PDB file of C-alpha atoms in Angstrom:
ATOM      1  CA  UNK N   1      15.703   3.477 -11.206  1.00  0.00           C
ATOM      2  CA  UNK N   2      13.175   2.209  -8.436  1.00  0.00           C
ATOM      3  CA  UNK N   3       9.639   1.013 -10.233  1.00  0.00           C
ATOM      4  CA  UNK N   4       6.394   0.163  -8.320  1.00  0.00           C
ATOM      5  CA  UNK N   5       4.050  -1.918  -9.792  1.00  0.00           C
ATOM      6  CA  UNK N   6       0.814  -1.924  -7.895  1.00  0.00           C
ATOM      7  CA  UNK N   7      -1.784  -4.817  -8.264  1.00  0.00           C
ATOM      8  CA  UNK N   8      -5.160  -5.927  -6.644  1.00  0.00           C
ATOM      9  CA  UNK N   9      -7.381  -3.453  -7.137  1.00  0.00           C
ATOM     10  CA  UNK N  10     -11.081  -3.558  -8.275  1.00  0.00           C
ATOM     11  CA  UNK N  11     -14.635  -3.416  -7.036  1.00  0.00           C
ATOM     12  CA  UNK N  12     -15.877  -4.906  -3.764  1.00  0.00           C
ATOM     13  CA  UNK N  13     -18.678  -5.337  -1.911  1.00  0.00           C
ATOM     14  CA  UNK N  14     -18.316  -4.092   1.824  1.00  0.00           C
ATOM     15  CA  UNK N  15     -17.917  -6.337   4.533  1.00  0.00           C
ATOM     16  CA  UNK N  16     -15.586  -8.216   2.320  1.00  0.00           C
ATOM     17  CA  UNK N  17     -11.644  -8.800   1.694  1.00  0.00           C
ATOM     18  CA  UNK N  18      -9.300  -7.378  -0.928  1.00  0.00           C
ATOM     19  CA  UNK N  19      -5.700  -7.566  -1.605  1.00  0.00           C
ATOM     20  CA  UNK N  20      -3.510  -5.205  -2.848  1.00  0.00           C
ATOM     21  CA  UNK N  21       0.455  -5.945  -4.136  1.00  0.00           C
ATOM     22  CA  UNK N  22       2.891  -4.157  -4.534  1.00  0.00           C
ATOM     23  CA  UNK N  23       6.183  -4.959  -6.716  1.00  0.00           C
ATOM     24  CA  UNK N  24       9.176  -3.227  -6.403  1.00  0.00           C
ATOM     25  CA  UNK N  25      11.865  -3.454  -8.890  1.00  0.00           C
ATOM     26  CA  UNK N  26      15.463  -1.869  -9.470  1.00  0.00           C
ATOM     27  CA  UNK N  27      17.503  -1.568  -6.536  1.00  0.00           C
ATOM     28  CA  UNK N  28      17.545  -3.693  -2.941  1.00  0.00           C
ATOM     29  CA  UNK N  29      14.071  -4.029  -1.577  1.00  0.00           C
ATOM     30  CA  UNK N  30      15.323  -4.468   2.070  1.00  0.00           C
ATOM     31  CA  UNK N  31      17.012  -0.849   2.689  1.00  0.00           C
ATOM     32  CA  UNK N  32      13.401   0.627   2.233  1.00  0.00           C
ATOM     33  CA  UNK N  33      10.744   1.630   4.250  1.00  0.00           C
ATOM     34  CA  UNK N  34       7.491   0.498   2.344  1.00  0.00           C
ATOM     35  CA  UNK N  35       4.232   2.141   2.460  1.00  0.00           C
ATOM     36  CA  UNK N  36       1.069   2.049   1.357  1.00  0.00           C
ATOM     37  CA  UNK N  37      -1.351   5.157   0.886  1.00  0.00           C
ATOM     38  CA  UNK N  38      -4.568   6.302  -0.324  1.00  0.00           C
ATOM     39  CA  UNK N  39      -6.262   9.289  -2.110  1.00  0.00           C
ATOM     40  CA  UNK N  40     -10.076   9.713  -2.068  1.00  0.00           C
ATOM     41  CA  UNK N  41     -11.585  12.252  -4.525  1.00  0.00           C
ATOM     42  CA  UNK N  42     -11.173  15.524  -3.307  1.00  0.00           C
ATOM     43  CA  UNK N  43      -9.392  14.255  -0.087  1.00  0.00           C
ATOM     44  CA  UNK N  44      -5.591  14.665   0.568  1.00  0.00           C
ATOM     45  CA  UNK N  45      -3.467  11.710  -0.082  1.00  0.00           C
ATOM     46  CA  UNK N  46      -3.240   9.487   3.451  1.00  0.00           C
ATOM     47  CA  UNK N  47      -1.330   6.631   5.136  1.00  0.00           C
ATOM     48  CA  UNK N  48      -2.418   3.345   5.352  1.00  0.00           C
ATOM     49  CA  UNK N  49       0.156   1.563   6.408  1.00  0.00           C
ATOM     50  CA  UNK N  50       3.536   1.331   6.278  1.00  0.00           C
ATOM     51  CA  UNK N  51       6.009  -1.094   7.520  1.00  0.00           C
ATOM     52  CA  UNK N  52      10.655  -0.168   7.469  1.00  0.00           C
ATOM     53  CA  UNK N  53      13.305  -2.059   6.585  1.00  0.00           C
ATOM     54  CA  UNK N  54      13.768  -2.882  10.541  1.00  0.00           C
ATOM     55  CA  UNK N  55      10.142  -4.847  10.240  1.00  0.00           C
ATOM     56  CA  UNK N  56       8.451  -1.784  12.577  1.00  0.00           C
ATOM     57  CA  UNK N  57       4.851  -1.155  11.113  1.00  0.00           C
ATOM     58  CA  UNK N  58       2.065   1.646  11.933  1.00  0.00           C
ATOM     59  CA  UNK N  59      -1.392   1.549  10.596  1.00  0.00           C
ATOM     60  CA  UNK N  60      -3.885   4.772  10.363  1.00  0.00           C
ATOM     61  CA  UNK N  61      -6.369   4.667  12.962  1.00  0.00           C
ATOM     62  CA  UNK N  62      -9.100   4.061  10.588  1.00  0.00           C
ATOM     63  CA  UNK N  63      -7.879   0.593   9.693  1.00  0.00           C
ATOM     64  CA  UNK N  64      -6.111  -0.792  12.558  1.00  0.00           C
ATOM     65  CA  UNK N  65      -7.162  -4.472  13.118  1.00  0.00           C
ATOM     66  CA  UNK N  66      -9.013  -4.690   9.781  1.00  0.00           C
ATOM     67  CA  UNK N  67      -6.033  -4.017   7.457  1.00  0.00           C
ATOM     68  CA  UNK N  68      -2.597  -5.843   7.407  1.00  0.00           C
ATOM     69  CA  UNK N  69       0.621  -4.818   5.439  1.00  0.00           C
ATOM     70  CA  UNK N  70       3.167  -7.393   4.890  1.00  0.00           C
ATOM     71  CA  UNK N  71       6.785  -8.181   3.111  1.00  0.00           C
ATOM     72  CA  UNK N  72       7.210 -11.109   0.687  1.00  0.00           C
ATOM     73  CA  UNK N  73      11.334 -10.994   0.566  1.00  0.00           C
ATOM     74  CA  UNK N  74      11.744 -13.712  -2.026  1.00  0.00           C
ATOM     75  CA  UNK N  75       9.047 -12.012  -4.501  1.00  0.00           C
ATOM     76  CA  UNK N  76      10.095  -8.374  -3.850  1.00  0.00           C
ATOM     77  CA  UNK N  77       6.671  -7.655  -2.769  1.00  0.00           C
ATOM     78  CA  UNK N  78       4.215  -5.496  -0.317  1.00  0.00           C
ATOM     79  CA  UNK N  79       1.460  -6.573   0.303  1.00  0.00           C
ATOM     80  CA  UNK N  80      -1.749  -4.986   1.889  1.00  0.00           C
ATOM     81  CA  UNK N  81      -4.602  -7.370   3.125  1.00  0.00           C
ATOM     82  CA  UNK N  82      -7.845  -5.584   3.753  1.00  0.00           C
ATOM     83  CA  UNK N  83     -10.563  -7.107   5.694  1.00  0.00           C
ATOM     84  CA  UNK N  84     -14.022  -5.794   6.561  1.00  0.00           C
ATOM     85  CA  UNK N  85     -13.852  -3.501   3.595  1.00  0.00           C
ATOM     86  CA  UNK N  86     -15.944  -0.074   4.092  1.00  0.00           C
ATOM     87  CA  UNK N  87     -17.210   2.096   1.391  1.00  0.00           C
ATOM     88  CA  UNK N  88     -15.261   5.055   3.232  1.00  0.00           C
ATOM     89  CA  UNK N  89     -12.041   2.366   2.036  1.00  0.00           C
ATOM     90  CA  UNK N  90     -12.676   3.443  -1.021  1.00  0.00           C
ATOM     91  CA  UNK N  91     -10.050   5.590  -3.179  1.00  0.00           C
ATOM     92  CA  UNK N  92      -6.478   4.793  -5.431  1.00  0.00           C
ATOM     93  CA  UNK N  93      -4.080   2.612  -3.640  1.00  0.00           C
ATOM     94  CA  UNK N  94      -0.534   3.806  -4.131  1.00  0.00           C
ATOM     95  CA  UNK N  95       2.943   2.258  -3.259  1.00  0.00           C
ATOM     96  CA  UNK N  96       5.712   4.287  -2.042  1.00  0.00           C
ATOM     97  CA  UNK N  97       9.122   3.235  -1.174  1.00  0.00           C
ATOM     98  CA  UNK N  98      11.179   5.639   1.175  1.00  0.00           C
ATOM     99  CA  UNK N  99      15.073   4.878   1.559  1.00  0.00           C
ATOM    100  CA  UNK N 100      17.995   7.804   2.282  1.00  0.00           C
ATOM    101  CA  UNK N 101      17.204  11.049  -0.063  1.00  0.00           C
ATOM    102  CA  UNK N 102      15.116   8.853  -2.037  1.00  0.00           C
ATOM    103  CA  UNK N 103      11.297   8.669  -2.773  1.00  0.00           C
ATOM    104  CA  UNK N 104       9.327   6.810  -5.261  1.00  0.00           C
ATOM    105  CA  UNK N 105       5.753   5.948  -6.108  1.00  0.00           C
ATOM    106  CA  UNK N 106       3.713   3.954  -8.131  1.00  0.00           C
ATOM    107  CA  UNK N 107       1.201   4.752 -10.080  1.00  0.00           C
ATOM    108  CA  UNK N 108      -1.604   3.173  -7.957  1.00  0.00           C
ATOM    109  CA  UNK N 109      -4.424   0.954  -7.994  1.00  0.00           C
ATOM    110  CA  UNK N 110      -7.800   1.662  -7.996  1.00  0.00           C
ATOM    111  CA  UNK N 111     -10.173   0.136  -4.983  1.00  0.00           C
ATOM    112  CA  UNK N 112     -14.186   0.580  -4.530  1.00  0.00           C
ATOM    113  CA  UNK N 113     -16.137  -0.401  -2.069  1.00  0.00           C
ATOM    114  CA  UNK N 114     -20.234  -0.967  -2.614  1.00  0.00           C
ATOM    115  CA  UNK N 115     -22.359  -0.438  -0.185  1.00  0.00           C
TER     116      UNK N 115
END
């Protein structure tokens, strides 16, 4: 059974840099696609950024150049770098991991932004 463990989160002034991990545990990290997403209250869950076992990545518009998702092999890890944090960043940061039939997430981290 796949586990996420998400990590990072907290408050953060805007204009600044957070980052966000993501451990995966339970089965072989490099079949699967690896994504990160985010939910805003009363807003539909989005993607962020997401990056497949081939190394191909796509970012949402909204943080292209300013975010930066990335694969630690040897730790089993995700990880998302944000830069130039906006308040409109803010919301829960969750993991998912993609692979065949199979879908997981974790149980996500929560990020603020202050204006």
């Amino acid at each position: 059974q796949v586990q996420l463990v998400e990590s990072g989160g907290g408050l953060v002034q805007a204009g600044r840099s957070q980052r966000l991990s993501c451990e995966f545990r339970g089965a072989i990290f490099s079949l699967y696609t690896m994504g990160w997403y985010r939910q805003a209250p009363g807003k539909q869950r989005e993607l962020v950024a997401q990056i497949t076992s081939g190394g191909s990545i796509n970012y949402a518009n909204s943080v292209k150049g300013r975010f930066t998702i990335s694969i630690v092999n040897f730790k089993n890890t995700v990880d998302l770098q944000m830069n130039s944090l906006k308040p409109e960043d803010t919301g829960r940061y969750y993991c998912r991991a993609l692979w065949a039939q199979k879908d997981y997430w974790g149980l996500g981290t929560q990020v603020t932004v202050s204006s």
